[in-house]
Amino acid sequence: MAYIQPRKDKDGNIISYSVRVFKGYAPDGSQLKPYTASFKPDPNKTDRQNEKALNKFAVDFEEKCRSGLVADSRQTFAEYAEYVIGLKERAGAKHKTILSYRSFMPLTVESIGHLKLAEIRPQHLNNFYETLSKNGIRRTQGRATAKRDIKAMLKQRGLTIKKAAELAGVGNNTLSTVCNGGNIAESKAQTIANLLEMPMSKLFNIKRDNTPLSNKTILEYHHFISVVLEQADKEMLIPFNPARKATPPKQKPHTANYFQIEDVERIRDCLELEPLKWRTFVHLLLISGARRGEIAGLKWDVIDWRNSRIHIQNNLLYAPDRGIYEEATKTEESDRFVTLPAETMELLKEYRKWYLVQASNYGDQWHNTNYLFFQEKTGNAGKPMHPDTINGYLDRFSERYHLPHINPHAFRHTMASVLYFNKVDSISISKRLGHSKVSTTTDIYSHIMKEADKQSAECIANVILRPKTDPCEKKQNKTKAGFDRNQAC
């Protein structure tokens, strides 16, 4: 039942009525702020008429509250955003999505968090996006590099790297990195400075990124705000979603970089000199076109030996609050079967034999997780490896053989380019890549499609307009992906 309370002026005359409706309790048990509305008596009506109108107003207001038709005008964006993030998490949103939402909160709350939902206008959002595009907006930690010989300083104090890391509360790798001249997080550097009882400024150089956020990142902020306000629109807390009418920056077209055929051949030759584990991992990246985490998440039971294919259904990820964890693929369409050539299946058979030998050698120290690609350190042997491990390996691999920088995702783009230059249709390519929409595939590879279309024009000309030219003649002129321009003829 609505609670009605009169508001009086200093002379005791009633000027209006406050109508409040109980809203309920928060998850922590605290009582939520009630719905409120004001009723102002009509001076041209009698007291009885105004009383009747007030009671009707209170009944109607309570009914609207119970039906979810009343906006809580006092709820701020910051309060409601926390509610929406919790709602999405309970609804099963991916953990990385929730982490990204939370990472957007500090700057967003700083700018529009104090605004009530009903007050937010497109102009507020446009001003926020402009702020994000300015220098010095980042709130990320700086990176620290040592000014002095940290290793020698530890030795003077009779400390090994392992012991010092334990005392400082940092990982062995972190301390080893800084001792070898690498950079570490500013917060980690501070703990090391505390251990050595020296001012941070005398031990480390700190470099901070003062560049503005990219259009891509600003669009991610826009998406987060839109998700929050869209939920408010669904719950009828606001008349419309102002994010729909805002003007975020346009994302610059992204050109998918792929390897030239000469690079692929060089990488393949160098891989023959590498351990079987890494040779198999990189081979699968190139041939399947799968994402890094999808390959890292493969288990032996997803290999269909009879039909020469793998079932990609998991993604291996890392988050600071969870460590290494497994999650379903990026989208429903990413859950897919990918057929592999005979050469790849033979390599997998060879790798399977090696895998079983390793499991046997570790004995009781082996963790039988069934992942194809595993950690080899004692104590963790058999456990899934960190997804970033492949990036570290490829960096070292590139340096070892003087190859150009290799990003795992470039293998995915290379496979797609190979298929396009061989006239495979976009629908088939999209399915192999696991894209949720064919338009995603065509948007990413539009420049490759244009180049492939030029080859098609040459092919038609060779057949129809240049009858003296043998359309099946092989030429030495190759495209980036390494396919003869007349191959389709």
Short mmCIF file of N, CA and C in Angstrom, two decimals, residues 121-211:
data_model
loop_
_atom_site.label_atom_id
_atom_site.label_comp_id
_atom_site.label_asym_id
_atom_site.label_seq_id
_atom_site.Cartn_x
_atom_site.Cartn_y
_atom_site.Cartn_z
N ARG A 121 21.88 12.18 -21.30
CA ARG A 121 21.55 12.58 -22.66
C ARG A 121 22.72 12.23 -23.59
N PRO A 122 22.47 12.15 -24.90
CA PRO A 122 23.55 11.84 -25.84
C PRO A 122 24.75 12.78 -25.71
N GLN A 123 24.47 14.05 -25.36
CA GLN A 123 25.57 15.01 -25.22
C GLN A 123 26.54 14.59 -24.13
N HIS A 124 26.02 14.03 -23.02
CA HIS A 124 26.90 13.57 -21.94
C HIS A 124 27.86 12.49 -22.47
N LEU A 125 27.32 11.59 -23.27
CA LEU A 125 28.13 10.48 -23.79
C LEU A 125 29.14 10.99 -24.81
N ASN A 126 28.72 11.89 -25.68
CA ASN A 126 29.64 12.44 -26.68
C ASN A 126 30.81 13.17 -26.01
N ASN A 127 30.50 13.91 -24.94
CA ASN A 127 31.56 14.61 -24.21
C ASN A 127 32.53 13.62 -23.57
N PHE A 128 31.98 12.51 -23.07
CA PHE A 128 32.82 11.48 -22.46
C PHE A 128 33.74 10.85 -23.50
N TYR A 129 33.20 10.55 -24.67
CA TYR A 129 34.02 9.94 -25.73
C TYR A 129 35.13 10.90 -26.17
N GLU A 130 34.83 12.19 -26.18
CA GLU A 130 35.86 13.17 -26.54
C GLU A 130 36.97 13.20 -25.49
N THR A 131 36.57 13.08 -24.21
CA THR A 131 37.55 13.05 -23.13
C THR A 131 38.47 11.84 -23.26
N LEU A 132 37.90 10.70 -23.64
CA LEU A 132 38.69 9.48 -23.79
C LEU A 132 39.72 9.60 -24.90
N SER A 133 39.49 10.50 -25.83
CA SER A 133 40.41 10.63 -26.97
C SER A 133 41.55 11.60 -26.70
N LYS A 134 41.66 12.08 -25.44
CA LYS A 134 42.71 13.05 -25.09
C LYS A 134 43.90 12.36 -24.44
N ASN A 135 45.06 12.98 -24.54
CA ASN A 135 46.27 12.46 -23.92
C ASN A 135 46.14 12.42 -22.40
N GLY A 136 46.77 11.42 -21.80
CA GLY A 136 46.80 11.34 -20.34
C GLY A 136 45.57 10.74 -19.71
N ILE A 137 44.67 10.18 -20.51
CA ILE A 137 43.42 9.64 -19.96
C ILE A 137 43.60 8.27 -19.34
N ARG A 138 44.63 7.55 -19.73
CA ARG A 138 44.80 6.17 -19.26
C ARG A 138 45.08 6.13 -17.76
N ARG A 139 44.53 5.10 -17.11
CA ARG A 139 44.75 4.92 -15.68
C ARG A 139 45.56 3.65 -15.40
N THR A 140 46.16 3.11 -16.44
CA THR A 140 46.91 1.87 -16.28
C THR A 140 48.24 2.13 -15.57
N GLN A 141 48.77 1.08 -14.97
CA GLN A 141 50.06 1.18 -14.29
C GLN A 141 51.18 1.45 -15.29
N GLY A 142 52.24 2.10 -14.77
CA GLY A 142 53.43 2.28 -15.58
C GLY A 142 54.24 0.99 -15.60
N ARG A 143 55.25 0.96 -16.47
CA ARG A 143 56.15 -0.18 -16.55
C ARG A 143 57.52 0.27 -16.02
N ALA A 144 58.12 -0.58 -15.20
CA ALA A 144 59.37 -0.22 -14.53
C ALA A 144 60.54 -1.04 -15.06
N THR A 145 61.66 -0.36 -15.30
CA THR A 145 62.92 -1.03 -15.63
C THR A 145 63.98 -0.59 -14.62
N ALA A 146 64.88 -1.49 -14.30
CA ALA A 146 65.86 -1.22 -13.24
C ALA A 146 66.93 -0.24 -13.69
N LYS A 147 67.27 0.70 -12.80
CA LYS A 147 68.39 1.62 -13.03
C LYS A 147 69.71 0.99 -12.59
N ARG A 148 69.60 0.09 -11.60
CA ARG A 148 70.79 -0.50 -11.00
C ARG A 148 70.75 -2.01 -11.16
N ASP A 149 71.85 -2.65 -10.83
CA ASP A 149 71.96 -4.11 -10.94
C ASP A 149 71.25 -4.76 -9.75
N ILE A 150 69.98 -5.10 -9.97
CA ILE A 150 69.17 -5.68 -8.89
C ILE A 150 69.75 -7.02 -8.43
N LYS A 151 70.22 -7.80 -9.39
CA LYS A 151 70.76 -9.12 -9.05
C LYS A 151 71.96 -9.00 -8.11
N ALA A 152 72.84 -8.03 -8.40
CA ALA A 152 74.03 -7.82 -7.55
C ALA A 152 73.62 -7.33 -6.16
N MET A 153 72.59 -6.51 -6.12
CA MET A 153 72.11 -5.99 -4.83
C MET A 153 71.53 -7.11 -3.98
N LEU A 154 70.85 -8.04 -4.62
CA LEU A 154 70.30 -9.19 -3.89
C LEU A 154 71.44 -10.06 -3.36
N LYS A 155 72.45 -10.23 -4.21
CA LYS A 155 73.59 -11.07 -3.82
C LYS A 155 74.31 -10.48 -2.61
N GLN A 156 74.45 -9.15 -2.59
CA GLN A 156 75.09 -8.48 -1.46
C GLN A 156 74.34 -8.73 -0.15
N ARG A 157 73.04 -8.93 -0.29
CA ARG A 157 72.20 -9.16 0.89
C ARG A 157 72.02 -10.64 1.18
N GLY A 158 72.73 -11.47 0.42
CA GLY A 158 72.66 -12.91 0.63
C GLY A 158 71.34 -13.52 0.21
N LEU A 159 70.69 -12.92 -0.79
CA LEU A 159 69.38 -13.40 -1.24
C LEU A 159 69.46 -13.99 -2.64
N THR A 160 68.87 -15.15 -2.80
CA THR A 160 68.70 -15.72 -4.13
C THR A 160 67.44 -15.11 -4.74
N ILE A 161 67.28 -15.28 -6.05
CA ILE A 161 66.08 -14.76 -6.70
C ILE A 161 64.83 -15.41 -6.12
N LYS A 162 64.91 -16.72 -5.89
CA LYS A 162 63.76 -17.44 -5.34
C LYS A 162 63.38 -16.91 -3.96
N LYS A 163 64.38 -16.72 -3.09
CA LYS A 163 64.12 -16.25 -1.73
C LYS A 163 63.62 -14.81 -1.74
N ALA A 164 64.24 -13.98 -2.57
CA ALA A 164 63.83 -12.57 -2.65
C ALA A 164 62.40 -12.44 -3.18
N ALA A 165 62.07 -13.27 -4.17
CA ALA A 165 60.71 -13.24 -4.72
C ALA A 165 59.70 -13.62 -3.65
N GLU A 166 60.06 -14.61 -2.86
CA GLU A 166 59.17 -15.06 -1.78
C GLU A 166 58.96 -13.95 -0.75
N LEU A 167 60.05 -13.27 -0.37
CA LEU A 167 59.96 -12.20 0.63
C LEU A 167 59.20 -10.98 0.11
N ALA A 168 59.38 -10.70 -1.19
CA ALA A 168 58.72 -9.53 -1.78
C ALA A 168 57.27 -9.81 -2.14
N GLY A 169 56.93 -11.10 -2.25
CA GLY A 169 55.57 -11.44 -2.64
C GLY A 169 55.32 -11.31 -4.13
N VAL A 170 56.38 -11.54 -4.92
CA VAL A 170 56.25 -11.53 -6.38
C VAL A 170 56.69 -12.88 -6.92
N GLY A 171 56.39 -13.14 -8.18
CA GLY A 171 56.78 -14.41 -8.79
C GLY A 171 58.26 -14.44 -9.14
N ASN A 172 58.81 -15.65 -9.22
CA ASN A 172 60.21 -15.81 -9.62
C ASN A 172 60.46 -15.19 -11.00
N ASN A 173 59.49 -15.39 -11.91
CA ASN A 173 59.65 -14.87 -13.27
C ASN A 173 59.72 -13.35 -13.27
N THR A 174 58.91 -12.72 -12.39
CA THR A 174 58.91 -11.26 -12.31
C THR A 174 60.28 -10.73 -11.90
N LEU A 175 60.84 -11.35 -10.88
CA LEU A 175 62.15 -10.90 -10.39
C LEU A 175 63.25 -11.21 -11.40
N SER A 176 63.15 -12.36 -12.05
CA SER A 176 64.14 -12.71 -13.08
C SER A 176 64.09 -11.73 -14.23
N THR A 177 62.87 -11.33 -14.60
CA THR A 177 62.69 -10.39 -15.71
C THR A 177 63.39 -9.07 -15.43
N VAL A 178 63.16 -8.52 -14.23
CA VAL A 178 63.75 -7.22 -13.91
C VAL A 178 65.27 -7.33 -13.75
N CYS A 179 65.75 -8.47 -13.26
CA CYS A 179 67.20 -8.67 -13.12
C CYS A 179 67.89 -8.75 -14.48
N ASN A 180 67.13 -9.21 -15.49
CA ASN A 180 67.70 -9.37 -16.84
C ASN A 180 67.43 -8.16 -17.73
N GLY A 181 66.96 -7.07 -17.11
CA GLY A 181 66.76 -5.84 -17.87
C GLY A 181 65.39 -5.65 -18.46
N GLY A 182 64.46 -6.57 -18.16
CA GLY A 182 63.11 -6.45 -18.68
C GLY A 182 62.27 -5.48 -17.86
N ASN A 183 61.06 -5.21 -18.33
CA ASN A 183 60.17 -4.30 -17.60
C ASN A 183 59.08 -5.07 -16.88
N ILE A 184 58.66 -4.55 -15.74
CA ILE A 184 57.63 -5.18 -14.92
C ILE A 184 56.62 -4.12 -14.51
N ALA A 185 55.50 -4.56 -13.95
CA ALA A 185 54.46 -3.63 -13.51
C ALA A 185 54.99 -2.73 -12.39
N GLU A 186 54.52 -1.50 -12.39
CA GLU A 186 54.97 -0.51 -11.40
C GLU A 186 54.73 -0.99 -9.97
N SER A 187 53.59 -1.64 -9.74
CA SER A 187 53.27 -2.11 -8.38
C SER A 187 54.25 -3.18 -7.92
N LYS A 188 54.68 -4.05 -8.86
CA LYS A 188 55.66 -5.09 -8.52
C LYS A 188 57.02 -4.47 -8.20
N ALA A 189 57.37 -3.43 -8.96
CA ALA A 189 58.63 -2.74 -8.72
C ALA A 189 58.65 -2.11 -7.33
N GLN A 190 57.49 -1.60 -6.91
CA GLN A 190 57.41 -0.98 -5.59
C GLN A 190 57.67 -1.99 -4.48
N THR A 191 57.14 -3.22 -4.64
CA THR A 191 57.36 -4.25 -3.61
C THR A 191 58.84 -4.64 -3.54
N ILE A 192 59.51 -4.65 -4.71
CA ILE A 192 60.94 -4.98 -4.73
C ILE A 192 61.74 -3.85 -4.07
N ALA A 193 61.34 -2.60 -4.35
CA ALA A 193 62.01 -1.46 -3.72
C ALA A 193 61.83 -1.50 -2.21
N ASN A 194 60.64 -1.90 -1.77
CA ASN A 194 60.39 -2.01 -0.32
C ASN A 194 61.29 -3.07 0.30
N LEU A 195 61.46 -4.20 -0.42
CA LEU A 195 62.31 -5.28 0.08
C LEU A 195 63.75 -4.79 0.24
N LEU A 196 64.23 -4.03 -0.73
CA LEU A 196 65.61 -3.54 -0.71
C LEU A 196 65.76 -2.27 0.13
N GLU A 197 64.62 -1.79 0.66
CA GLU A 197 64.61 -0.60 1.52
C GLU A 197 65.26 0.60 0.83
N MET A 198 64.84 0.81 -0.41
CA MET A 198 65.34 1.94 -1.19
C MET A 198 64.18 2.66 -1.85
N PRO A 199 64.31 3.97 -2.07
CA PRO A 199 63.24 4.70 -2.76
C PRO A 199 63.05 4.16 -4.18
N MET A 200 61.82 4.10 -4.59
CA MET A 200 61.47 3.61 -5.92
C MET A 200 62.23 4.39 -7.01
N SER A 201 62.32 5.70 -6.85
CA SER A 201 62.93 6.55 -7.88
C SER A 201 64.41 6.28 -8.08
N LYS A 202 65.09 5.74 -7.07
CA LYS A 202 66.51 5.45 -7.19
C LYS A 202 66.78 4.08 -7.81
N LEU A 203 65.77 3.23 -7.79
CA LEU A 203 65.94 1.87 -8.30
C LEU A 203 65.39 1.67 -9.71
N PHE A 204 64.31 2.40 -10.04
CA PHE A 204 63.60 2.11 -11.28
C PHE A 204 63.30 3.36 -12.10
N ASN A 205 63.28 3.17 -13.40
CA ASN A 205 62.72 4.15 -14.32
C ASN A 205 61.28 3.72 -14.61
N ILE A 206 60.35 4.65 -14.51
CA ILE A 206 58.94 4.34 -14.75
C ILE A 206 58.49 4.99 -16.05
N LYS A 207 57.91 4.19 -16.91
CA LYS A 207 57.38 4.71 -18.16
C LYS A 207 55.88 4.50 -18.19
N ARG A 208 55.14 5.59 -18.38
CA ARG A 208 53.68 5.51 -18.42
C ARG A 208 53.18 5.84 -19.82
N ASP A 209 52.08 5.20 -20.17
CA ASP A 209 51.48 5.42 -21.48
C ASP A 209 50.50 6.58 -21.37
N ASN A 210 50.86 7.73 -21.94
CA ASN A 210 49.99 8.91 -21.88
C ASN A 210 49.22 9.13 -23.17
N THR A 211 49.28 8.18 -24.07
CA THR A 211 48.57 8.33 -25.35
C THR A 211 47.07 8.20 -25.14
#
